[in-house]
Amino acid sequence: MTEDTLKSVADRLDRLIALIERAVPPARPKFNPDAADAFVWQASTGTLQPVPKVNRVEMVLLKGVDRVRDILVENTDRFARGLPANNVLLWGARGMGKSSLVKAAHATINSNAAALPGGHPMKLIEIHREDIDSLPELMTLVRAQDRRFILFCDDLSFDNDDTSYKSLKAALDGGVEGRPENVVFYATSNRRHLLPRDMMENERSTAINPGEAVEEKVSLSDRFGLWLGFHKCSQDDYLDMVNGYAEHFGLKVEPEVLRAEALEWSTTRGARSGRVAWQYVQNLAGRLGVALAG
């Protein structure tokens, strides 16, 4: 066999090997739950990406949500200690701290991880809305772990012709296996039933049995044992949030100036909420030259 022939055969083998490598996906890295306290689910690769530092607000800074805060922390504490706990839907007004409360509750319970079973802290896993149909795969992955997991989906809702909510229903309560004992699911949404009103009305008007059609979709929210409502805050609650942030970060400003500026800021935004309060405080801190270190 000539040298040219050998080179041609070698080139063909290299191309064949490259094709095989592309066709056969690499083995998934083994999941290490101790790599971090929080992870993000990567549905495309079926892996969990560790989050070195969670973007969260301290519980003490969340104002105007005392009742729902206590309910969520109690439910999370029971789950962390291996007791029965419910899936939770935090729904309502935008910017009122729904997702912040979930992350703060996780940190609050983990602050005393030594008192938890085995001394292991809970793990927080965020799953993106568009990856909800992969939730059963995620649950299968964490089911075998000796840790407890809060699966968290922020801003969960479903639009017309979106059928992925059926996967969520089955994963939360149905199916042969059911929800793993070491998993609880927390979601935030602006919609109480996770579905737009016009979608429900359309089902009612076009179905042979309108009641059954709507009931089938509304039953999704029934998978959540706890519904925690967040409503638009009052002016006093809004100012409490601003004052709490200003005191926490040591922003030196006269109370009258702080109040006037905060109210003007909310007026220009057309809303009062925890998010608006935080945005004002960021602006104020920037003008004062103060870094908002946690």
PDB file of N, CA and C in Angstrom, residues 2 4-5 16 54 57 72 82 86 90 112 120 130 133 154 170 198 267 272 276:
ATOM      1  N   THR A   2       0.588   2.127  -0.936  1.00  0.00           N
ATOM      2  CA  THR A   2       1.435   3.310  -1.089  1.00  0.00           C
ATOM      3  C   THR A   2       1.197   4.308   0.047  1.00  0.00           C
ATOM      4  N   ASP A   4       0.453   7.461  -0.313  1.00  0.00           N
ATOM      5  CA  ASP A   4      -0.731   8.265  -0.614  1.00  0.00           C
ATOM      6  C   ASP A   4      -2.008   7.535  -0.216  1.00  0.00           C
ATOM      7  N   THR A   5      -2.022   6.207  -0.438  1.00  0.00           N
ATOM      8  CA  THR A   5      -3.197   5.414  -0.074  1.00  0.00           C
ATOM      9  C   THR A   5      -3.389   5.399   1.439  1.00  0.00           C
ATOM     10  N   LEU A  16     -14.544   9.838   9.774  1.00  0.00           N
ATOM     11  CA  LEU A  16     -15.521   8.910  10.349  1.00  0.00           C
ATOM     12  C   LEU A  16     -15.593   9.057  11.863  1.00  0.00           C
ATOM     13  N   VAL A  54     -25.796  33.400  44.975  1.00  0.00           N
ATOM     14  CA  VAL A  54     -27.200  33.622  44.633  1.00  0.00           C
ATOM     15  C   VAL A  54     -27.530  35.100  44.744  1.00  0.00           C
ATOM     16  N   VAL A  57     -32.064  39.056  48.254  1.00  0.00           N
ATOM     17  CA  VAL A  57     -32.230  40.140  49.229  1.00  0.00           C
ATOM     18  C   VAL A  57     -32.424  39.507  50.602  1.00  0.00           C
ATOM     19  N   LEU A  72     -44.598  30.938  54.203  1.00  0.00           N
ATOM     20  CA  LEU A  72     -43.611  30.300  53.336  1.00  0.00           C
ATOM     21  C   LEU A  72     -42.433  29.759  54.134  1.00  0.00           C
ATOM     22  N   GLY A  82     -37.747  17.262  56.824  1.00  0.00           N
ATOM     23  CA  GLY A  82     -38.260  15.962  56.414  1.00  0.00           C
ATOM     24  C   GLY A  82     -39.717  15.737  56.726  1.00  0.00           C
ATOM     25  N   ASN A  86     -46.038  21.506  51.336  1.00  0.00           N
ATOM     26  CA  ASN A  86     -46.795  21.713  50.103  1.00  0.00           C
ATOM     27  C   ASN A  86     -45.971  22.391  49.021  1.00  0.00           C
ATOM     28  N   LEU A  90     -46.731  31.482  44.476  1.00  0.00           N
ATOM     29  CA  LEU A  90     -46.729  32.874  44.938  1.00  0.00           C
ATOM     30  C   LEU A  90     -47.193  33.723  43.758  1.00  0.00           C
ATOM     31  N   ASN A 112     -29.218  27.731  59.508  1.00  0.00           N
ATOM     32  CA  ASN A 112     -29.069  26.810  60.641  1.00  0.00           C
ATOM     33  C   ASN A 112     -29.039  25.376  60.112  1.00  0.00           C
ATOM     34  N   HIS A 120     -27.273  18.589  56.409  1.00  0.00           N
ATOM     35  CA  HIS A 120     -27.154  18.984  55.007  1.00  0.00           C
ATOM     36  C   HIS A 120     -28.080  20.153  54.686  1.00  0.00           C
ATOM     37  N   GLU A 130     -39.419  28.100  30.015  1.00  0.00           N
ATOM     38  CA  GLU A 130     -39.447  27.400  28.731  1.00  0.00           C
ATOM     39  C   GLU A 130     -38.970  25.953  28.828  1.00  0.00           C
ATOM     40  N   ASP A 133     -41.321  21.515  30.402  1.00  0.00           N
ATOM     41  CA  ASP A 133     -41.633  20.172  29.919  1.00  0.00           C
ATOM     42  C   ASP A 133     -40.526  19.162  30.231  1.00  0.00           C
ATOM     43  N   ASP A 154     -39.504  30.933  38.225  1.00  0.00           N
ATOM     44  CA  ASP A 154     -39.914  32.325  38.364  1.00  0.00           C
ATOM     45  C   ASP A 154     -40.749  32.744  37.161  1.00  0.00           C
ATOM     46  N   ALA A 170     -48.575  16.602  35.662  1.00  0.00           N
ATOM     47  CA  ALA A 170     -48.203  15.212  35.922  1.00  0.00           C
ATOM     48  C   ALA A 170     -47.028  15.122  36.885  1.00  0.00           C
ATOM     49  N   ASP A 198     -58.287  35.220  28.781  1.00  0.00           N
ATOM     50  CA  ASP A 198     -58.893  35.007  27.473  1.00  0.00           C
ATOM     51  C   ASP A 198     -58.766  33.567  27.013  1.00  0.00           C
ATOM     52  N   THR A 267     -44.179  58.077  41.679  1.00  0.00           N
ATOM     53  CA  THR A 267     -45.140  58.752  40.803  1.00  0.00           C
ATOM     54  C   THR A 267     -44.691  58.693  39.349  1.00  0.00           C
ATOM     55  N   ARG A 272     -46.160  51.621  42.978  1.00  0.00           N
ATOM     56  CA  ARG A 272     -45.445  51.478  44.242  1.00  0.00           C
ATOM     57  C   ARG A 272     -45.246  49.990  44.474  1.00  0.00           C
ATOM     58  N   VAL A 276     -39.774  48.980  42.783  1.00  0.00           N
ATOM     59  CA  VAL A 276     -39.637  50.426  42.581  1.00  0.00           C
ATOM     60  C   VAL A 276     -38.832  51.040  43.721  1.00  0.00           C
TER      61      VAL A 276
END
